[in-house]
Short mmCIF file of C-alpha atoms in Angstrom, two decimals:
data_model
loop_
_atom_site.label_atom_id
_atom_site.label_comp_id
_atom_site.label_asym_id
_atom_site.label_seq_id
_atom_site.Cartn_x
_atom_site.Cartn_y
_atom_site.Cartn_z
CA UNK A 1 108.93 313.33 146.25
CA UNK A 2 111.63 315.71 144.51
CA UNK A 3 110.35 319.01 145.21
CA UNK A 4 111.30 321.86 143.03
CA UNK A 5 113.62 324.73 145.04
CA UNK A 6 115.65 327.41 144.49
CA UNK A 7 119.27 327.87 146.35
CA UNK A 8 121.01 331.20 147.31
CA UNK A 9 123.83 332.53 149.21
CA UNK A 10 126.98 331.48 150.19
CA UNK A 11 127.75 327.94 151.24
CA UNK A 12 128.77 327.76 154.82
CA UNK A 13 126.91 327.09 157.92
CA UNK A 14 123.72 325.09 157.87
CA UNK A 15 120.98 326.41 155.13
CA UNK A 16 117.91 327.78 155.98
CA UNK A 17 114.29 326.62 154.13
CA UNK A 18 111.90 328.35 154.01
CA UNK A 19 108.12 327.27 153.11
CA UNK A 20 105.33 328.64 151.78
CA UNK A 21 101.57 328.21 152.83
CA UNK A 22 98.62 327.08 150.60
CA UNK A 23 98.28 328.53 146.95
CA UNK A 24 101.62 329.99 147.79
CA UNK A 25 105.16 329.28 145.88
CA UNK A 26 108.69 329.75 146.84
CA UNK A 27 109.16 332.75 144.82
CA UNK A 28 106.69 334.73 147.59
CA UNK A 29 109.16 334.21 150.52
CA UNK A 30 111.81 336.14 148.33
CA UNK A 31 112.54 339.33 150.59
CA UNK A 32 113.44 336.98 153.18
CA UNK A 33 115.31 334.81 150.78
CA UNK A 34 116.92 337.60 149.56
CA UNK A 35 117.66 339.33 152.76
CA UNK A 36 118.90 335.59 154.85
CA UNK A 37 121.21 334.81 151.55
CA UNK A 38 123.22 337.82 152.35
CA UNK A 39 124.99 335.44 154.89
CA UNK A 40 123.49 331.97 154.91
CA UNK A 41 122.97 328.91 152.32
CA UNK A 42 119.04 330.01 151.27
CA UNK A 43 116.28 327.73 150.01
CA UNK A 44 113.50 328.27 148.81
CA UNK A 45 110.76 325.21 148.08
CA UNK A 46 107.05 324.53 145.87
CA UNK A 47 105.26 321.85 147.90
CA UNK A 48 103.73 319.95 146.22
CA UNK A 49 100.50 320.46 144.06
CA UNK A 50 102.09 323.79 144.06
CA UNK A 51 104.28 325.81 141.92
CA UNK A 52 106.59 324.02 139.80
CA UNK A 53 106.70 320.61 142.12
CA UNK A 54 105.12 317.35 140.90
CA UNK A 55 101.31 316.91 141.20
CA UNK A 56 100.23 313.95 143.67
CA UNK A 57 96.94 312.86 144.90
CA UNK A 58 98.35 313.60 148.43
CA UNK A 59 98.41 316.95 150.35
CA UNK A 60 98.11 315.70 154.02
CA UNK A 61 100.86 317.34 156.55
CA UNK A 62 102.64 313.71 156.76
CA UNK A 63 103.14 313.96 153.18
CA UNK A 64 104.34 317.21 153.00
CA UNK A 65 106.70 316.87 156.64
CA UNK A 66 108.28 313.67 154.50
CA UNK A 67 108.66 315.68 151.07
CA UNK A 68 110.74 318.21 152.92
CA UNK A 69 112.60 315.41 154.77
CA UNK A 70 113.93 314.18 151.68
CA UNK A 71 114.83 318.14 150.66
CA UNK A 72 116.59 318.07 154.09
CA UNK A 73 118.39 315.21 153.05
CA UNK A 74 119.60 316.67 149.98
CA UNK A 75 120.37 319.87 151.45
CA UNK A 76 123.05 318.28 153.90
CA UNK A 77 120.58 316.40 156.88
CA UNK A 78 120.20 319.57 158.84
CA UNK A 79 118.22 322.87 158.17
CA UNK A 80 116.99 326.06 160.13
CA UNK A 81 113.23 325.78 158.53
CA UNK A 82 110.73 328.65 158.39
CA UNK A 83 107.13 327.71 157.66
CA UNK A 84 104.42 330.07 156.88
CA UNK A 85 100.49 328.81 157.50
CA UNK A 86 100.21 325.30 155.85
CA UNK A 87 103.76 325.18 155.41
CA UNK A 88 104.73 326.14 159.31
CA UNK A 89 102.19 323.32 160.07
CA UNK A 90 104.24 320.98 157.72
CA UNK A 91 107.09 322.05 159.73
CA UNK A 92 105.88 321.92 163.09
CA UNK A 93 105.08 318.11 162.04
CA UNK A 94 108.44 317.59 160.58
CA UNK A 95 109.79 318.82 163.67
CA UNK A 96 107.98 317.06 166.09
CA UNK A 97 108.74 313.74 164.06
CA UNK A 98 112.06 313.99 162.83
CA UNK A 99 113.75 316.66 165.42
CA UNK A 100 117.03 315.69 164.58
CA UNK A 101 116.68 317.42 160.84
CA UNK A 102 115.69 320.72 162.65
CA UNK A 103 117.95 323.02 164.06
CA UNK A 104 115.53 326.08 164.53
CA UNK A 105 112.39 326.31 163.77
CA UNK A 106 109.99 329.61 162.99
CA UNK A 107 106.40 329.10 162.55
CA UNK A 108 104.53 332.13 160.68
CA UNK A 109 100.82 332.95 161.95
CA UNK A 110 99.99 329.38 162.31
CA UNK A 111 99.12 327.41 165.35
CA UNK A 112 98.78 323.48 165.81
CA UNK A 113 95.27 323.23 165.86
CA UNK A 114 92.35 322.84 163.73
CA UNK A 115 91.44 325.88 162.08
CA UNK A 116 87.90 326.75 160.42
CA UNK A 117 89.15 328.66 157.30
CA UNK A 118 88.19 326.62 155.12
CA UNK A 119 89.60 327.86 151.50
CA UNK A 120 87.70 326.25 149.38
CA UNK A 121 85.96 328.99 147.88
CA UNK A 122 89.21 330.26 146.19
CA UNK A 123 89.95 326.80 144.72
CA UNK A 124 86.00 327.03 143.15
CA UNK A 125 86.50 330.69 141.77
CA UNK A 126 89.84 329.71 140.18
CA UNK A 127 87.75 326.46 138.93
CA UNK A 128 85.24 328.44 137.56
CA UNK A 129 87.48 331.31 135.41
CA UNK A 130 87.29 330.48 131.64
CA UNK A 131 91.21 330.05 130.87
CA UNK A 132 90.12 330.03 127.30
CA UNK A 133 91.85 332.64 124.98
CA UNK A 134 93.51 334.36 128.09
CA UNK A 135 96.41 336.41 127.32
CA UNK A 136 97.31 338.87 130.08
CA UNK A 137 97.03 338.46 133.51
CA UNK A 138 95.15 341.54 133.33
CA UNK A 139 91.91 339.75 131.60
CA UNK A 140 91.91 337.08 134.25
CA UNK A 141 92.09 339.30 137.14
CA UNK A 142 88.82 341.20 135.56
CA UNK A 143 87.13 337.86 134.96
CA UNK A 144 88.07 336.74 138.54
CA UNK A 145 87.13 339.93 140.14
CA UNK A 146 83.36 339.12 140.17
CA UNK A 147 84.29 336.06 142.76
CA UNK A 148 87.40 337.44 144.59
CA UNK A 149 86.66 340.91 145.06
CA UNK A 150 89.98 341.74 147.09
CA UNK A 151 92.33 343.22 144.76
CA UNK A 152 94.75 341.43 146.73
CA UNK A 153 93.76 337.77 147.32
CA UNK A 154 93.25 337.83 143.37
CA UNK A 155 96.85 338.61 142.79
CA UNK A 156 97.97 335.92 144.86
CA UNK A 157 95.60 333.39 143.97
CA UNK A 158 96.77 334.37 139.65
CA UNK A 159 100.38 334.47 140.26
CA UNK A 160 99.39 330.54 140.17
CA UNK A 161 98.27 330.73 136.71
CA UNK A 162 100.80 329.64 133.85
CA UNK A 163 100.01 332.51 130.88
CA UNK A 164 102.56 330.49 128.65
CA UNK A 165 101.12 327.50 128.44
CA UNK A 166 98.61 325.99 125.28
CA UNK A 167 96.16 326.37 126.97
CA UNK A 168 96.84 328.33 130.06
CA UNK A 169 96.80 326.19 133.37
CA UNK A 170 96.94 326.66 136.92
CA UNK A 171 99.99 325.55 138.30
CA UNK A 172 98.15 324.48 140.91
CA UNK A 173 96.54 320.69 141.72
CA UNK A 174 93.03 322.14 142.48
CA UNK A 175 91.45 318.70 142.58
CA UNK A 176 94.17 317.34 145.35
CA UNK A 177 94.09 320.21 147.63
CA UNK A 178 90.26 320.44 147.69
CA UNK A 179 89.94 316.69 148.57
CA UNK A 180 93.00 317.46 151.50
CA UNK A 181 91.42 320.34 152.36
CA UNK A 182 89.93 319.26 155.66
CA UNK A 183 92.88 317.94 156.18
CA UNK A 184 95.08 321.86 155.09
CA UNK A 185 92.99 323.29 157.86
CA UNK A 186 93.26 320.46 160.36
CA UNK A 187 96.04 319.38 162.60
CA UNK A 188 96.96 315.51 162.05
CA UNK A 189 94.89 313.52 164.92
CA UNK A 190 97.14 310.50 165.34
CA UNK A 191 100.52 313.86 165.59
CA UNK A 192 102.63 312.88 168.47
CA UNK A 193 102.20 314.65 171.68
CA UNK A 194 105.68 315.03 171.87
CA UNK A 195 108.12 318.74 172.49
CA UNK A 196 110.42 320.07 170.14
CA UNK A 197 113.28 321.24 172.81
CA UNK A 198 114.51 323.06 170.15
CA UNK A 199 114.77 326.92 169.57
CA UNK A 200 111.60 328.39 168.49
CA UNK A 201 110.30 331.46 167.05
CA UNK A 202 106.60 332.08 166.30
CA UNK A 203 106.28 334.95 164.49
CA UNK A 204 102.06 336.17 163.85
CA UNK A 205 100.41 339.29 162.54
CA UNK A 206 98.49 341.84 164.76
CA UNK A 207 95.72 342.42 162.26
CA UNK A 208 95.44 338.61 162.13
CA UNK A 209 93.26 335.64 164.13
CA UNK A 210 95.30 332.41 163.32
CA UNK A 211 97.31 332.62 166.89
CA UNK A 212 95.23 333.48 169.75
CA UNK A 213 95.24 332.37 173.30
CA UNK A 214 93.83 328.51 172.20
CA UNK A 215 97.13 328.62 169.73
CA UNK A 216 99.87 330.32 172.30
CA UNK A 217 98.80 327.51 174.30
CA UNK A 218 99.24 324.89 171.58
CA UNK A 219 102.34 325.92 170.51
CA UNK A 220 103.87 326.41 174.60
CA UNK A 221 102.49 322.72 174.65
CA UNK A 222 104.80 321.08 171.88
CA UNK A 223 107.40 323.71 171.62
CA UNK A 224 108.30 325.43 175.27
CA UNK A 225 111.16 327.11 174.42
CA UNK A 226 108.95 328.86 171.54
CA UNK A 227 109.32 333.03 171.64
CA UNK A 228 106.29 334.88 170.23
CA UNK A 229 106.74 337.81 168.40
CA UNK A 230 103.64 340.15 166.96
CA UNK A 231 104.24 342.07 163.95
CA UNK A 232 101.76 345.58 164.69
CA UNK A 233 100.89 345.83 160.78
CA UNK A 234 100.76 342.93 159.59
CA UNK A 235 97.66 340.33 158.66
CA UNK A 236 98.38 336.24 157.80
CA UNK A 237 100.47 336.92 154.73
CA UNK A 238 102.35 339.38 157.37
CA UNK A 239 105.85 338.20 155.04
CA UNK A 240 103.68 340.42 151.92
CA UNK A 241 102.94 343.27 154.54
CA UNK A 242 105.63 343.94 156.74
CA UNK A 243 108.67 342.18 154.67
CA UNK A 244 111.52 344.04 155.43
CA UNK A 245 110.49 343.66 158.98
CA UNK A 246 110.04 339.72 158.52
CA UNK A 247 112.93 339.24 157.18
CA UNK A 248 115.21 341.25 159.85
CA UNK A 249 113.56 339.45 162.48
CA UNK A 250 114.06 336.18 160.60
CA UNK A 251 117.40 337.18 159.94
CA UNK A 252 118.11 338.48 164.09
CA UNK A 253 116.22 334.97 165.38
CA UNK A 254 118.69 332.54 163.11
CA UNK A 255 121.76 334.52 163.17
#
């Protein structure tokens, strides 16, 4: 699948990609973007079901680790990739499949392992707002608010909403991501036991729960040379609460 993606900075050594996790676009990895391109070839992808990439009945991890082969591909056969939650998962697979597409790898607050967040409730509150007559993004966050109260989550979750279109839409393929999402959460069972030799960063918030001793070990299991590195305040979406400090790590690890 041709997955939608944005390219910065100079053209030079080999580019780095970075991914986004689930109801998440390129566009929200754009400090770092912004910060890498000042030296290095930048991209920035939609999975799919997401953003402006094609809808598919899909959204397994062997899907998505063979969508961002083909972006690989395209991109010159050879990336640095960064993956946050779903998408580090997609690129821990690709990794551990295809290792000769991977240069270095950085895994944000995400472990391979089965996790039990399931995020299903979002997907049934955005189901359930009445996109009827919106306008502003202001009237959906109001109507939303009585399902998502975190001020927060609710701006995430509506920067997924498309205001311009007759009707308004969610750019999102709700009905494919909450048939997958037992898989989102999971880790593929039939995933090779094999080790990425490759250099490996995995970079998790303090204030979050997605990498604790069960996911160290998971990760020291497929990727040994991995370095772990704990951002003091940051949660999961630790690239929207610490960015600058993201993005100079990102920027120290793949110089």
């Amino acid at each position: 699948m041709k997955l939608n993606h944005t390219l910065s900075g100079p053209e030079g050594d080999l580019p780095v990609l970075l991914v986004h996790g689930l109801f998440g676009q390129g566009r929200n990895l754009g400090a770092q973007a912004r910060r890498l391109a000042q030296t290095r070839r930048v991209a920035t992808v939609d999975l799919r079901n997401h953003g402006d990439s094609p809808h598919d009945a899909r959204a397994d991890y062997p899907a998505l680790a063979e969508d961002l082969a083909e972006l690989i591909a395209d991109l010159g056969g050879r990336v640095d990739l960064v993956g946050h939650s779903m998408g580090g998962k997609a690129a821990m697979l690709l990794a551990l499949t295809r290792p000769a597409l991977v240069r270095r790898l950085v895994v944000m607050d995400i472990a391979p392992l089965p996790y039990r967040h399931d995020q299903a409730v979002h997907i049934d509150a955005m189901e359930s707002l009445d996109l009827t007559g919106l306008e502003r993004r202001s009237q959906a966050d109001a109507a939303l608010a009585g399902r998502v109260p975190d001020a927060g989550v609710r701006a995430f979750l509506l920067q997924n909403l498309d205001l311009k279109a007759r009707p308004p839409a969610w750019r999102l393929n709700l009905t494919a991501l909450r048939a997958a999402m037992p898989q989102i959460v999971g880790w593929p069972e039939d995933a090779p036991k094999a080790r990425f030799d490759g250099p490996v960063m995995a970079l998790r918030g303090a204030r979050s729960d997605y990498v604790d001793a069960a996911g160290e070990a998971a990760l020291r299991a497929h990727f040994p040379q991995v370095r772990i590195v704990t951002l003091k305040d940051a949660g999961h979406w630790l690239h929207a609460d610490a960015p600058e400090a993201v993005a100079e790590t990102l920027a120290a690890f793949l110089a």
